[in-house]
Amino acid sequence: FGQYLEGASAEDWNLLYLGRSPTEGDWRMVSEHIVEPGYTLWTVAYVIKLDAARAFVERHVEKELAPLDHYFSVAMGRGLDLHWNEQAIEWAKYIPGVLRGLAVTPPLVMPYAGSMVLSDTAMLRS
């Protein structure tokens, strides 16, 4: 895990996906195993830095709920073209754009086989 963090060390990030399912192509390659992600669903594991956590607490984000993976993507300014989330522009009025995300590729964490059947976003898509 340390080598992945080294690959992200020159970047100003506050969210690092350890496991995810990209629905939109990555915006750019940062290092061999770190990318700047596009719209992401299936958030399995992540690291969030203190400044992002503080920003969420200060803005009382608990009052504006959405599925976590959509929430993170909108908080990174992704999905505003409505391709992956028809409500992204409306949600962006309430979800603070405070995340600067990166992602490990390939993922370090994967869900248990068959668990997608019970995922909140998988159920939204059906």
PDB file of C-alpha atoms in Angstrom:
ATOM      1  CA  PHE A   1       0.000   0.000   0.000  1.00  0.00           C
ATOM      2  CA  GLY A   2       2.892   2.356   0.739  1.00  0.00           C
ATOM      3  CA  GLN A   3       4.081   2.371  -2.878  1.00  0.00           C
ATOM      4  CA  TYR A   4       0.604   3.441  -4.009  1.00  0.00           C
ATOM      5  CA  LEU A   5       0.622   6.320  -1.544  1.00  0.00           C
ATOM      6  CA  GLU A   6       4.030   7.342  -2.866  1.00  0.00           C
ATOM      7  CA  GLY A   7       2.534   7.464  -6.367  1.00  0.00           C
ATOM      8  CA  ALA A   8      -0.084   9.909  -5.077  1.00  0.00           C
ATOM      9  CA  SER A   9       2.261  11.989  -2.914  1.00  0.00           C
ATOM     10  CA  ALA A  10       2.765  14.823  -5.418  1.00  0.00           C
ATOM     11  CA  GLU A  11      -0.998  15.255  -5.854  1.00  0.00           C
ATOM     12  CA  ASP A  12      -3.373  17.387  -3.795  1.00  0.00           C
ATOM     13  CA  TRP A  13      -5.926  14.680  -2.961  1.00  0.00           C
ATOM     14  CA  ASN A  14      -8.282  14.086  -0.068  1.00  0.00           C
ATOM     15  CA  LEU A  15     -10.057  10.913  -1.242  1.00  0.00           C
ATOM     16  CA  LEU A  16      -8.305   7.767  -2.440  1.00  0.00           C
ATOM     17  CA  TYR A  17     -10.431   4.904  -3.747  1.00  0.00           C
ATOM     18  CA  LEU A  18      -8.944   1.508  -2.869  1.00  0.00           C
ATOM     19  CA  GLY A  19     -11.778  -0.389  -4.547  1.00  0.00           C
ATOM     20  CA  ARG A  20     -14.356   0.922  -7.020  1.00  0.00           C
ATOM     21  CA  SER A  21     -16.056   0.344 -10.329  1.00  0.00           C
ATOM     22  CA  PRO A  22     -15.351   3.112 -12.826  1.00  0.00           C
ATOM     23  CA  THR A  23     -18.382   3.894 -14.973  1.00  0.00           C
ATOM     24  CA  GLU A  24     -16.678   6.754 -16.780  1.00  0.00           C
ATOM     25  CA  GLY A  25     -13.122   6.599 -18.064  1.00  0.00           C
ATOM     26  CA  ASP A  26     -10.371   7.867 -15.809  1.00  0.00           C
ATOM     27  CA  TRP A  27      -9.499  11.517 -16.395  1.00  0.00           C
ATOM     28  CA  ARG A  28      -5.756  10.995 -16.253  1.00  0.00           C
ATOM     29  CA  MET A  29      -3.002   8.637 -15.171  1.00  0.00           C
ATOM     30  CA  VAL A  30      -1.052  10.035 -12.213  1.00  0.00           C
ATOM     31  CA  SER A  31       1.429   7.185 -11.780  1.00  0.00           C
ATOM     32  CA  GLU A  32       1.680   3.500 -12.628  1.00  0.00           C
ATOM     33  CA  HIS A  33      -1.079   2.576 -10.148  1.00  0.00           C
ATOM     34  CA  ILE A  34      -2.838   5.888  -9.431  1.00  0.00           C
ATOM     35  CA  VAL A  35      -5.448   7.612 -11.614  1.00  0.00           C
ATOM     36  CA  GLU A  36      -7.706  10.630 -11.375  1.00  0.00           C
ATOM     37  CA  PRO A  37     -11.078   8.905 -11.604  1.00  0.00           C
ATOM     38  CA  GLY A  38     -14.116   9.779 -13.621  1.00  0.00           C
ATOM     39  CA  TYR A  39     -17.626   9.004 -12.370  1.00  0.00           C
ATOM     40  CA  THR A  40     -17.406   6.030 -10.058  1.00  0.00           C
ATOM     41  CA  LEU A  41     -19.924   3.581  -8.652  1.00  0.00           C
ATOM     42  CA  TRP A  42     -19.482   0.539  -6.439  1.00  0.00           C
ATOM     43  CA  THR A  43     -17.393   2.251  -3.777  1.00  0.00           C
ATOM     44  CA  VAL A  44     -15.857  -0.672  -1.885  1.00  0.00           C
ATOM     45  CA  ALA A  45     -13.035   0.922   0.124  1.00  0.00           C
ATOM     46  CA  TYR A  46     -11.444   4.344   0.371  1.00  0.00           C
ATOM     47  CA  VAL A  47      -9.156   6.590   2.390  1.00  0.00           C
ATOM     48  CA  ILE A  48     -10.485  10.031   3.256  1.00  0.00           C
ATOM     49  CA  LYS A  49      -8.175  12.739   4.580  1.00  0.00           C
ATOM     50  CA  LEU A  50      -9.031  14.921   7.544  1.00  0.00           C
ATOM     51  CA  ASP A  51      -9.689  18.080   5.476  1.00  0.00           C
ATOM     52  CA  ALA A  52     -12.437  16.316   3.509  1.00  0.00           C
ATOM     53  CA  ALA A  53     -13.989  14.893   6.670  1.00  0.00           C
ATOM     54  CA  ARG A  54     -13.933  18.341   8.294  1.00  0.00           C
ATOM     55  CA  ALA A  55     -15.508  19.932   5.218  1.00  0.00           C
ATOM     56  CA  PHE A  56     -18.353  17.411   5.319  1.00  0.00           C
ATOM     57  CA  VAL A  57     -18.916  17.938   9.058  1.00  0.00           C
ATOM     58  CA  GLU A  58     -18.844  21.747   8.744  1.00  0.00           C
ATOM     59  CA  ARG A  59     -21.377  21.658   5.905  1.00  0.00           C
ATOM     60  CA  HIS A  60     -23.685  19.218   7.742  1.00  0.00           C
ATOM     61  CA  VAL A  61     -23.772  16.792   4.833  1.00  0.00           C
ATOM     62  CA  GLU A  62     -25.755  14.337   6.952  1.00  0.00           C
ATOM     63  CA  LYS A  63     -28.789  16.464   6.023  1.00  0.00           C
ATOM     64  CA  GLU A  64     -28.298  15.819   2.285  1.00  0.00           C
ATOM     65  CA  LEU A  65     -28.196  12.067   1.792  1.00  0.00           C
ATOM     66  CA  ALA A  66     -27.481  10.192  -1.423  1.00  0.00           C
ATOM     67  CA  PRO A  67     -25.896   6.801  -2.155  1.00  0.00           C
ATOM     68  CA  LEU A  68     -22.253   7.129  -1.104  1.00  0.00           C
ATOM     69  CA  ASP A  69     -20.673   6.377  -4.476  1.00  0.00           C
ATOM     70  CA  HIS A  70     -22.877   8.915  -6.266  1.00  0.00           C
ATOM     71  CA  TYR A  71     -22.226  11.372  -3.431  1.00  0.00           C
ATOM     72  CA  PHE A  72     -18.455  11.067  -3.784  1.00  0.00           C
ATOM     73  CA  SER A  73     -18.593  11.471  -7.569  1.00  0.00           C
ATOM     74  CA  VAL A  74     -20.772  14.594  -7.354  1.00  0.00           C
ATOM     75  CA  ALA A  75     -18.544  15.995  -4.563  1.00  0.00           C
ATOM     76  CA  MET A  76     -15.639  15.641  -7.039  1.00  0.00           C
ATOM     77  CA  GLY A  77     -17.606  17.540  -9.702  1.00  0.00           C
ATOM     78  CA  ARG A  78     -18.194  14.435 -11.813  1.00  0.00           C
ATOM     79  CA  GLY A  79     -21.378  13.461 -13.618  1.00  0.00           C
ATOM     80  CA  LEU A  80     -22.708  16.941 -14.283  1.00  0.00           C
ATOM     81  CA  ASP A  81     -23.351  15.930 -17.892  1.00  0.00           C
ATOM     82  CA  LEU A  82     -26.113  13.697 -16.397  1.00  0.00           C
ATOM     83  CA  HIS A  83     -24.908  10.621 -18.285  1.00  0.00           C
ATOM     84  CA  TRP A  84     -24.316   8.508 -15.164  1.00  0.00           C
ATOM     85  CA  ASN A  85     -26.665  10.288 -12.773  1.00  0.00           C
ATOM     86  CA  GLU A  86     -29.746  12.135 -13.983  1.00  0.00           C
ATOM     87  CA  GLN A  87     -29.946  14.005 -10.664  1.00  0.00           C
ATOM     88  CA  ALA A  88     -26.308  15.131 -10.457  1.00  0.00           C
ATOM     89  CA  ILE A  89     -26.956  18.812 -11.195  1.00  0.00           C
ATOM     90  CA  GLU A  90     -29.741  18.972  -8.616  1.00  0.00           C
ATOM     91  CA  TRP A  91     -27.638  17.075  -6.061  1.00  0.00           C
ATOM     92  CA  ALA A  92     -24.666  19.382  -6.727  1.00  0.00           C
ATOM     93  CA  LYS A  93     -26.708  22.242  -5.224  1.00  0.00           C
ATOM     94  CA  TYR A  94     -26.547  20.445  -1.872  1.00  0.00           C
ATOM     95  CA  ILE A  95     -23.408  18.314  -2.053  1.00  0.00           C
ATOM     96  CA  PRO A  96     -20.286  20.420  -1.469  1.00  0.00           C
ATOM     97  CA  GLY A  97     -17.634  20.048  -4.178  1.00  0.00           C
ATOM     98  CA  VAL A  98     -14.838  19.437  -1.694  1.00  0.00           C
ATOM     99  CA  LEU A  99     -13.353  16.145  -2.869  1.00  0.00           C
ATOM    100  CA  ARG A 100     -10.149  15.853  -4.863  1.00  0.00           C
ATOM    101  CA  GLY A 101     -10.166  12.181  -5.681  1.00  0.00           C
ATOM    102  CA  LEU A 102      -7.615   9.662  -6.832  1.00  0.00           C
ATOM    103  CA  ALA A 103      -7.971   5.915  -7.285  1.00  0.00           C
ATOM    104  CA  VAL A 104      -5.725   2.888  -7.060  1.00  0.00           C
ATOM    105  CA  THR A 105      -5.662   0.798 -10.223  1.00  0.00           C
ATOM    106  CA  PRO A 106      -6.116  -2.110 -10.288  1.00  0.00           C
ATOM    107  CA  PRO A 107      -8.274  -2.077  -7.140  1.00  0.00           C
ATOM    108  CA  LEU A 108      -6.724  -3.324  -3.888  1.00  0.00           C
ATOM    109  CA  VAL A 109     -10.122  -4.258  -2.415  1.00  0.00           C
ATOM    110  CA  MET A 110     -12.930  -6.168  -4.123  1.00  0.00           C
ATOM    111  CA  PRO A 111     -16.431  -6.992  -2.835  1.00  0.00           C
ATOM    112  CA  TYR A 112     -17.521 -10.460  -1.869  1.00  0.00           C
ATOM    113  CA  ALA A 113     -18.715 -12.369  -4.957  1.00  0.00           C
ATOM    114  CA  GLY A 114     -22.454 -11.868  -5.454  1.00  0.00           C
ATOM    115  CA  SER A 115     -22.673  -8.857  -3.153  1.00  0.00           C
ATOM    116  CA  MET A 116     -23.621  -6.497  -5.995  1.00  0.00           C
ATOM    117  CA  VAL A 117     -27.126  -7.944  -5.864  1.00  0.00           C
ATOM    118  CA  LEU A 118     -27.592  -6.155  -2.528  1.00  0.00           C
ATOM    119  CA  SER A 119     -25.836  -2.888  -3.394  1.00  0.00           C
ATOM    120  CA  ASP A 120     -27.921   0.292  -3.128  1.00  0.00           C
ATOM    121  CA  THR A 121     -26.715   1.631  -6.474  1.00  0.00           C
ATOM    122  CA  ALA A 122     -27.190  -1.723  -8.199  1.00  0.00           C
ATOM    123  CA  MET A 123     -30.796  -1.668  -7.000  1.00  0.00           C
ATOM    124  CA  LEU A 124     -31.220   1.918  -8.259  1.00  0.00           C
ATOM    125  CA  ARG A 125     -30.105   0.862 -11.730  1.00  0.00           C
ATOM    126  CA  SER A 126     -32.667  -1.959 -11.966  1.00  0.00           C
TER     127      SER A 126
END
